XYZ file of C-alpha atoms in Angstrom:
426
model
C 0.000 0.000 0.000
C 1.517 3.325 -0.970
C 1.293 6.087 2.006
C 3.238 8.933 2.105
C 4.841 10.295 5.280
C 2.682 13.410 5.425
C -0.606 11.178 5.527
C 1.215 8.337 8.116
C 2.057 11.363 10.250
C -1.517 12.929 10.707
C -3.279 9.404 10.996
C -0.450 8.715 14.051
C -0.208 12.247 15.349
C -2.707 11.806 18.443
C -0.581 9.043 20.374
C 1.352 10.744 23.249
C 4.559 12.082 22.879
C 7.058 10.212 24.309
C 8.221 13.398 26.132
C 5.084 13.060 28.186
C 5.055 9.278 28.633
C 8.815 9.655 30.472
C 9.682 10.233 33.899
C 10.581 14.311 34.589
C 14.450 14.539 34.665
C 15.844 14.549 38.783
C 16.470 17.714 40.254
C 20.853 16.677 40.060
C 20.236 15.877 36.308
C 18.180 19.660 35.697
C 20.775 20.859 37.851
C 23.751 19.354 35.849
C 22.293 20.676 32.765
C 21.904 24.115 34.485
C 25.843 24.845 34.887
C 26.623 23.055 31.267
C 23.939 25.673 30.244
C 26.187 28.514 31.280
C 28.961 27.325 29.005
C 28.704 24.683 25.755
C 32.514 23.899 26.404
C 32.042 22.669 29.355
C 32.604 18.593 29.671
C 30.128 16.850 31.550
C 30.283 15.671 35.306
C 30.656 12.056 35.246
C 28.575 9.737 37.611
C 29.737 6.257 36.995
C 32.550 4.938 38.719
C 32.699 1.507 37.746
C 35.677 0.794 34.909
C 35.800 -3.112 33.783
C 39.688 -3.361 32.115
C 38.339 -6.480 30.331
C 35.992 -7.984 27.556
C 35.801 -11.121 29.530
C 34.630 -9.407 32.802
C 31.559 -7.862 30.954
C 28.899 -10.834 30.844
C 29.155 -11.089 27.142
C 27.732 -14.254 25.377
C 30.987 -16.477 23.916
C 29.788 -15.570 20.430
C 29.751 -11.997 20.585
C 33.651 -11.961 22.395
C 34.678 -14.254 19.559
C 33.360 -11.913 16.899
C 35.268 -8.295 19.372
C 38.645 -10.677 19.280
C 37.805 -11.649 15.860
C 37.947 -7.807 14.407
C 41.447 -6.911 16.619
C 40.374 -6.022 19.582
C 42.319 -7.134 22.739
C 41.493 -5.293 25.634
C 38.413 -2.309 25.777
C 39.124 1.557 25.500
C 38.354 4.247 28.381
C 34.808 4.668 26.710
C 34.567 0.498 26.342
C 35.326 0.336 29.820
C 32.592 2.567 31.423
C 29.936 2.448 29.148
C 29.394 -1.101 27.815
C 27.964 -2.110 30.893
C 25.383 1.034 32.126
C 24.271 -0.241 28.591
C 23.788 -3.620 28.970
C 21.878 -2.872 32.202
C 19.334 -0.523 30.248
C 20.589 2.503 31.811
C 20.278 5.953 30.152
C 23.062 7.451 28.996
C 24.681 10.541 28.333
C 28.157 9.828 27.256
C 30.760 13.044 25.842
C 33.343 11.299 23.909
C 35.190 12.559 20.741
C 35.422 10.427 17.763
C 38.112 7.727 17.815
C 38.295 7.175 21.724
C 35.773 3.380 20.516
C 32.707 4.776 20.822
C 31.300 3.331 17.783
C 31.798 -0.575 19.275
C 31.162 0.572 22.723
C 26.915 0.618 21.895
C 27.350 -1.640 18.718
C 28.464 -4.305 21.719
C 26.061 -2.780 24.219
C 23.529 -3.474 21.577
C 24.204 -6.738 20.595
C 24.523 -8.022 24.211
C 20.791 -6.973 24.591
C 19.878 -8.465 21.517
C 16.833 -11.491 21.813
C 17.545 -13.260 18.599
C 14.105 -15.072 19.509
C 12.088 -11.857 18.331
C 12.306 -11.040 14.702
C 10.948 -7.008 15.340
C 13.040 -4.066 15.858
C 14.934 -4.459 19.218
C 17.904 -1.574 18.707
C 17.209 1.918 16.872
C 21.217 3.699 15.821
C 21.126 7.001 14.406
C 23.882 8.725 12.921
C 23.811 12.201 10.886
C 25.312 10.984 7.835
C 25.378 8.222 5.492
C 29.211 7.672 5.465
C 28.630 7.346 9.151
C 25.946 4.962 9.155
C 27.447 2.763 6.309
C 31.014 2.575 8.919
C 28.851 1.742 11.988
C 26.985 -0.955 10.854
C 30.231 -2.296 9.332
C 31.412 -2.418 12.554
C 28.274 -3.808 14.513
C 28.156 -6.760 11.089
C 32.186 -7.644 12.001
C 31.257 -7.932 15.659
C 28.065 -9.811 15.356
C 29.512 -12.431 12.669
C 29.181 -15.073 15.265
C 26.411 -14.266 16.488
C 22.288 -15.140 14.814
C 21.840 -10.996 15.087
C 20.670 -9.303 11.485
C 21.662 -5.767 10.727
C 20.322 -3.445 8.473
C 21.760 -0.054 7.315
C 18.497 2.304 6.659
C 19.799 6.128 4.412
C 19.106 7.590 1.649
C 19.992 7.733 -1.509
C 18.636 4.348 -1.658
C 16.053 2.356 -3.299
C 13.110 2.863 -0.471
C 11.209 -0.432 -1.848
C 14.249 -2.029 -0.550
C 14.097 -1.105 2.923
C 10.344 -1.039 3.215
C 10.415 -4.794 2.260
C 13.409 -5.771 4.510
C 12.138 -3.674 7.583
C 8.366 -4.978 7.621
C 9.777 -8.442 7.331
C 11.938 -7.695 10.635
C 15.323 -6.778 11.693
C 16.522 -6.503 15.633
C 19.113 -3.693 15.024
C 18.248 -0.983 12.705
C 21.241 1.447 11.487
C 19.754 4.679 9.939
C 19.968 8.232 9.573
C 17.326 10.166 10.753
C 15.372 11.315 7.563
C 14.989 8.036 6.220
C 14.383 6.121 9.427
C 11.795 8.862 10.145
C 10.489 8.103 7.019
C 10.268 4.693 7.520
C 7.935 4.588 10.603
C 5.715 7.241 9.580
C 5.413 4.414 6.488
C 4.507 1.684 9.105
C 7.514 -0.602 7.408
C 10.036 0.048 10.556
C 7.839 -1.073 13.798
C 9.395 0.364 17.047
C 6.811 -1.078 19.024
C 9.324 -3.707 20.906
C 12.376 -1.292 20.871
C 14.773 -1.668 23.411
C 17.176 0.346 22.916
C 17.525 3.744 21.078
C 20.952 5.088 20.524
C 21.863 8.854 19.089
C 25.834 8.942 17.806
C 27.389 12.332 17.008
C 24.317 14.085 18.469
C 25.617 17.983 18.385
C 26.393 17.114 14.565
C 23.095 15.676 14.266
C 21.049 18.519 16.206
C 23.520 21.438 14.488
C 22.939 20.119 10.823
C 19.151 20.691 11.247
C 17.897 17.031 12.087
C 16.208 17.978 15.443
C 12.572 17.723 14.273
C 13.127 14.283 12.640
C 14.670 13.082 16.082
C 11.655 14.424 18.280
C 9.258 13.138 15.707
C 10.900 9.883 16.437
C 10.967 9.856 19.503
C 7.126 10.500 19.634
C 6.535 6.727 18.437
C 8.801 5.334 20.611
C 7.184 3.040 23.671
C 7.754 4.890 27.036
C 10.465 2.205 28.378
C 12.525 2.520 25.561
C 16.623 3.390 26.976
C 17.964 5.965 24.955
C 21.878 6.053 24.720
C 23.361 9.460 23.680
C 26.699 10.209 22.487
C 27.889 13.653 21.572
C 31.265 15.262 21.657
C 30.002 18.781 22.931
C 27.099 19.108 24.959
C 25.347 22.418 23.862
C 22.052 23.412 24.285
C 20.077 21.562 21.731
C 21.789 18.025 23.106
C 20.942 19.014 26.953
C 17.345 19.423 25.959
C 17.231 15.781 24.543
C 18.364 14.319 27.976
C 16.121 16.398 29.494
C 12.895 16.250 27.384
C 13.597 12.280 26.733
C 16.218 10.636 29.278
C 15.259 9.511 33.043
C 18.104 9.882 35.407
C 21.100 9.286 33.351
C 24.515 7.633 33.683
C 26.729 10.398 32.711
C 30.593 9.336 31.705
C 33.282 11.737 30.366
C 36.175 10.039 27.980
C 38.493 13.099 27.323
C 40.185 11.631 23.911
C 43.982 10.972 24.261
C 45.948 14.237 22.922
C 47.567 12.245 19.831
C 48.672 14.331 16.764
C 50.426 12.949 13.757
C 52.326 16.877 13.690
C 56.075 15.687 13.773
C 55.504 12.308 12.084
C 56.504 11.463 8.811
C 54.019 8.729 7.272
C 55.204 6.626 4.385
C 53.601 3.481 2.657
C 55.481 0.439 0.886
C 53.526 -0.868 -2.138
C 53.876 -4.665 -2.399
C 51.979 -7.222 -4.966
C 51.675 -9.850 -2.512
C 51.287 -10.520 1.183
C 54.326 -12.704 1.101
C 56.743 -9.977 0.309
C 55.813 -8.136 3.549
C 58.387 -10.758 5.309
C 61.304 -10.104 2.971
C 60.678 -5.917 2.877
C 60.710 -6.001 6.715
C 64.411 -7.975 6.946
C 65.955 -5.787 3.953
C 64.310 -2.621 5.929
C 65.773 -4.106 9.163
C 69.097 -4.433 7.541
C 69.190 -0.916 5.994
C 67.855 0.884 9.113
C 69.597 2.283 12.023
C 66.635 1.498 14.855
C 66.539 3.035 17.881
C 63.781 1.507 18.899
C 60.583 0.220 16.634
C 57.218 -1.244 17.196
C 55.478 -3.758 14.297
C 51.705 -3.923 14.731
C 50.395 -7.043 12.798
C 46.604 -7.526 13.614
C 46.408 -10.927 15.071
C 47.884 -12.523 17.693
C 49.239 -15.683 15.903
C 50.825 -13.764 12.695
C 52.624 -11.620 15.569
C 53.880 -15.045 16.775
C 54.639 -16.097 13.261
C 56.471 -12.938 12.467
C 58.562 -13.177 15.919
C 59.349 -16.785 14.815
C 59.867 -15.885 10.915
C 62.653 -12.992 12.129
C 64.381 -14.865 14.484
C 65.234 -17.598 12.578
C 67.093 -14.959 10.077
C 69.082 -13.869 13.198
C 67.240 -11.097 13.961
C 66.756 -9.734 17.714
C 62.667 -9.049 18.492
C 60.330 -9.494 21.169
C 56.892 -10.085 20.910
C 53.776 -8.947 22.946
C 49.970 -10.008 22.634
C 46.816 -10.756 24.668
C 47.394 -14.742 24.763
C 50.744 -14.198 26.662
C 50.263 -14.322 30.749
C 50.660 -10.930 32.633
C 53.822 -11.187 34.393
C 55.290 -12.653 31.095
C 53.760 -8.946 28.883
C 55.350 -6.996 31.902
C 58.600 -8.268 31.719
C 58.758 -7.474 28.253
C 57.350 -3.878 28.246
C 60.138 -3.252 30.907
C 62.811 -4.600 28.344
C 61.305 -2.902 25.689
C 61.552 0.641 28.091
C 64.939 -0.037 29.251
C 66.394 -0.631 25.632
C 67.475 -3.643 26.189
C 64.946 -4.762 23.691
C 65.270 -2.727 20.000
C 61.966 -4.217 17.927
C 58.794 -4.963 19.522
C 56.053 -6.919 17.913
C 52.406 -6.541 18.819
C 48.748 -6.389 18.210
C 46.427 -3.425 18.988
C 46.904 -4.425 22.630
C 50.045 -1.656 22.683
C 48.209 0.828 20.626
C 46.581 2.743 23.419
C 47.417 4.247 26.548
C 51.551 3.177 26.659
C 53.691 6.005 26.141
C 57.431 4.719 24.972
C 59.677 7.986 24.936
C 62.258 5.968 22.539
C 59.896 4.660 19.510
C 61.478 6.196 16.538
C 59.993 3.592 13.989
C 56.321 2.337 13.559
C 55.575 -0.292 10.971
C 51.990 -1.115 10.381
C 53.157 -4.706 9.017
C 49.433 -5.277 8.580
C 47.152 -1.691 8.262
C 44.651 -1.347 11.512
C 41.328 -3.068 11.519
C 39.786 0.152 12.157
C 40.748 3.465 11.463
C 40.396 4.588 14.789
C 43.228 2.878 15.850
C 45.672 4.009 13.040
C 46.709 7.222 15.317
C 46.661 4.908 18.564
C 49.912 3.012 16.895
C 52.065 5.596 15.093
C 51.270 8.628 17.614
C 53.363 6.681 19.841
C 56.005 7.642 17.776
C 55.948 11.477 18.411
C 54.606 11.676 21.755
C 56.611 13.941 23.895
C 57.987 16.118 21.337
C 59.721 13.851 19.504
C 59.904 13.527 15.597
C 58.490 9.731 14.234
C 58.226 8.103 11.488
C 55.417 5.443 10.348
C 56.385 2.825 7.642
C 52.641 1.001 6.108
C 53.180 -2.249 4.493
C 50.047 -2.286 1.611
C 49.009 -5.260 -0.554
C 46.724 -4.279 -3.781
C 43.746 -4.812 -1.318
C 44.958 -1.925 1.294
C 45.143 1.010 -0.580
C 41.619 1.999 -0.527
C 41.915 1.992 3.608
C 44.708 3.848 3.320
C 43.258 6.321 1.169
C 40.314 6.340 3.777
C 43.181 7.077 6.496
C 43.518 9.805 4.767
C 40.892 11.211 4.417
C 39.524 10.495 8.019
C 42.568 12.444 9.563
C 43.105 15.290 6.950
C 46.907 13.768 6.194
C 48.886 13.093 3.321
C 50.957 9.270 3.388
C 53.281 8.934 0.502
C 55.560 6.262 -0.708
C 58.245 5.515 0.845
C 61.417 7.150 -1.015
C 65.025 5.563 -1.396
C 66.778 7.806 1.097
C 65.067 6.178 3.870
C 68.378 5.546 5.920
C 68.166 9.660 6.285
C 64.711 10.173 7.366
C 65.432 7.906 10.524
């Protein structure tokens, strides 16, 4: 049946806005909002205290770890660590974190942790402002629910709207959507949000500042009354402080200031090889060539970093190796040789790319490009922290170079090819 939004809209109009259906906002939470009021720069007051360091420790279903191990994961960031499990509890949330602190898995696992796979209708709402951003989150959410019996559907425009009229109606748990077209959709009866659990707003200020705000009320008007809403916004101005208060009931609140990593001072080069078997011969001849201070490799799983250890030693070659399957005293004792000196080359996953500083690192080599983007300024910031120049070395097969053009373009840099007088740029 053919209905257009205008005439769904007026024939749905007289239900009760959800504003009225929720609880009023506590006096600390009106309060809260009062002093952010005074100043949109202001970072929010957080109060959760409880930070859980690991994946394991969350309650997550065996599946669903596989499938965060799986995409390179090894241990949770700052956000991951406070805010997976207010969501998994149905808490509201108000969380301020910038982009590439993890915010993006934090509610794609908080979602599908929540998930019953039993019901077919829409369990999870995501919004994003853009298409680009919707498209990346529900490649994220798809990576992390591959073992898992949880569909995902991406919902924007530009779009054949047949398409997701026929795949909403016949029922998806987690819908992925900007908010035009996902507006769109239930005022068209083909997305239900009659059973949703869960409604989560990413990049709200850029949502709310690019003009979206009635299409996110007008949502929220068809929403039922115990649905959680999740916020996440890097800036809390005004139009994002009236969302928790018109539609949020005593929210969590957590703060994630993002790590001050720049790539100034860092020269960024890529190697351009036909085949991933040549990355194992480029590495030795750089080795040879190089004077090293110190350098970290960053392969993305935990048994090619083994491999590679293996492969490097048996050509004589001094590394170490580091990685989530090795016990904790064993990972100490080589971050403290690695710190010291005594050890020159140290090969790892992701687990290194956050939170270490290592004042020495003159070399990174992205033997295998990051898994997400996020995480590309987590490895080779390392190497200008404190001042100190850097220099990032990316191993690409044929397959790569579109991510690292997306590198690009995510953090406004240029990466060119790596030029024969490397021996002086080191």
């Amino acid at each position: 049946m053919n209905v257009t939004s205008t005439d769904t809209y007026k024939e749905e109009e007289s239900r009760e806005p959800f504003e009225n259906n929720h609880l009023s906002p506590s006096k600390e939470i009106l309060q809260s909002n009062h002093d952010l009021n005074q100043d949109d720069d202001r970072d929010l007051t957080s109060n959760w205290e409880e930070v859980i360091e690991d994946f394991d420790d969350m309650g997550l279903s065996d599946e669903l770890l596989r499938g965060i191990y799986a995409y390179g994961y090894e241990r949770p960031s700052a956000i991951q660590q406070r805010a997976i499990r207010p969501t998994i509890l149905g808490k509201d949330l108000i969380a301020q974190a910038q982009s590439g602190t993890g915010k993006t898995a934090t509610f794609a696992i908080g979602t599908l942790a929540s998930v019953d796979t039993s019901i077919r209708h829409c369990q999870s709402l995501i919004l994003a402002p853009t298409r680009e951003l919707v498209k990346q989150i529900s490649l994220v959410t798809e990576a992390l629910a591959e073992y898992t019996n949880v569909n995902i559907h991406a919902c924007f425009g530009g779009r054949a709207v047949r398409d997701d009229i026929r795949i909403l109606r016949a029922g998806v748990p987690v819908v992925i959507g900007t908010p035009g077209r996902v507006s769109d959709m239930i005022q068209r009866r083909a997305l239900n949000v009659d059973h949703l659990k869960q409604f989560f707003l990413d990049e709200a200020d850029e949502m709310l500042s690019m003009g979206f705000k009635d299409q996110i009320y007008d949502i929220f008007k068809f929403l039922p009354e115990t649905t959680q809403v999740c916020l996440f916004s890097a800036t809390m101005p005004l139009e994002v402080l009236d969302v928790t208060k018109r539609f949020m009931r005593d929210p969590t609140r957590i703060l994630v200031k993002k790590d001050e990593l720049t790539l100034d001072g860092i020269k960024q080069f890529y190697i351009a090889l036909e085949k991933e078997d040549w990355k194992l011969d480029t590495l030795c001849d750089l080795y040879e060539t190089l004077t090293i201070t110190q350098a970290i490799i960053f392969c993305n799983t935990r048994r090619k970093v083994d491999w590679l250890r293996d492969e490097m030693s048996e050509r004589d070659f001094t590394v170490s190796c580091l990685h989530g399957d090795m016990e904790q005293n064993e990972r100490d004792l080589v971050m403290r040789e690695f710190r010291s000196g005594s050890s020159r080359v140290l090969i790892t996953t992701d687990i290194l790319a956050r939170g270490i500083d290592i004042q020495q690192v003159s070399l990174v080599i992205n033997f295998d490009l990051p898994m997400n983007r996020e995480n590309y300024i987590h490895r080779i910031g390392r190497s200008g922290r404190f001042g100190r120049k850097g220099v990032s070395i990316n191993f690409l097969t044929n397959g790569d170079v579109r991510y690292l053009r997306d590198i690009e373009q995510f953090y406004a840099t240029q990466i060119e090819e790596l030029p024969k007088n490397v021996r002086d740029l080191i």
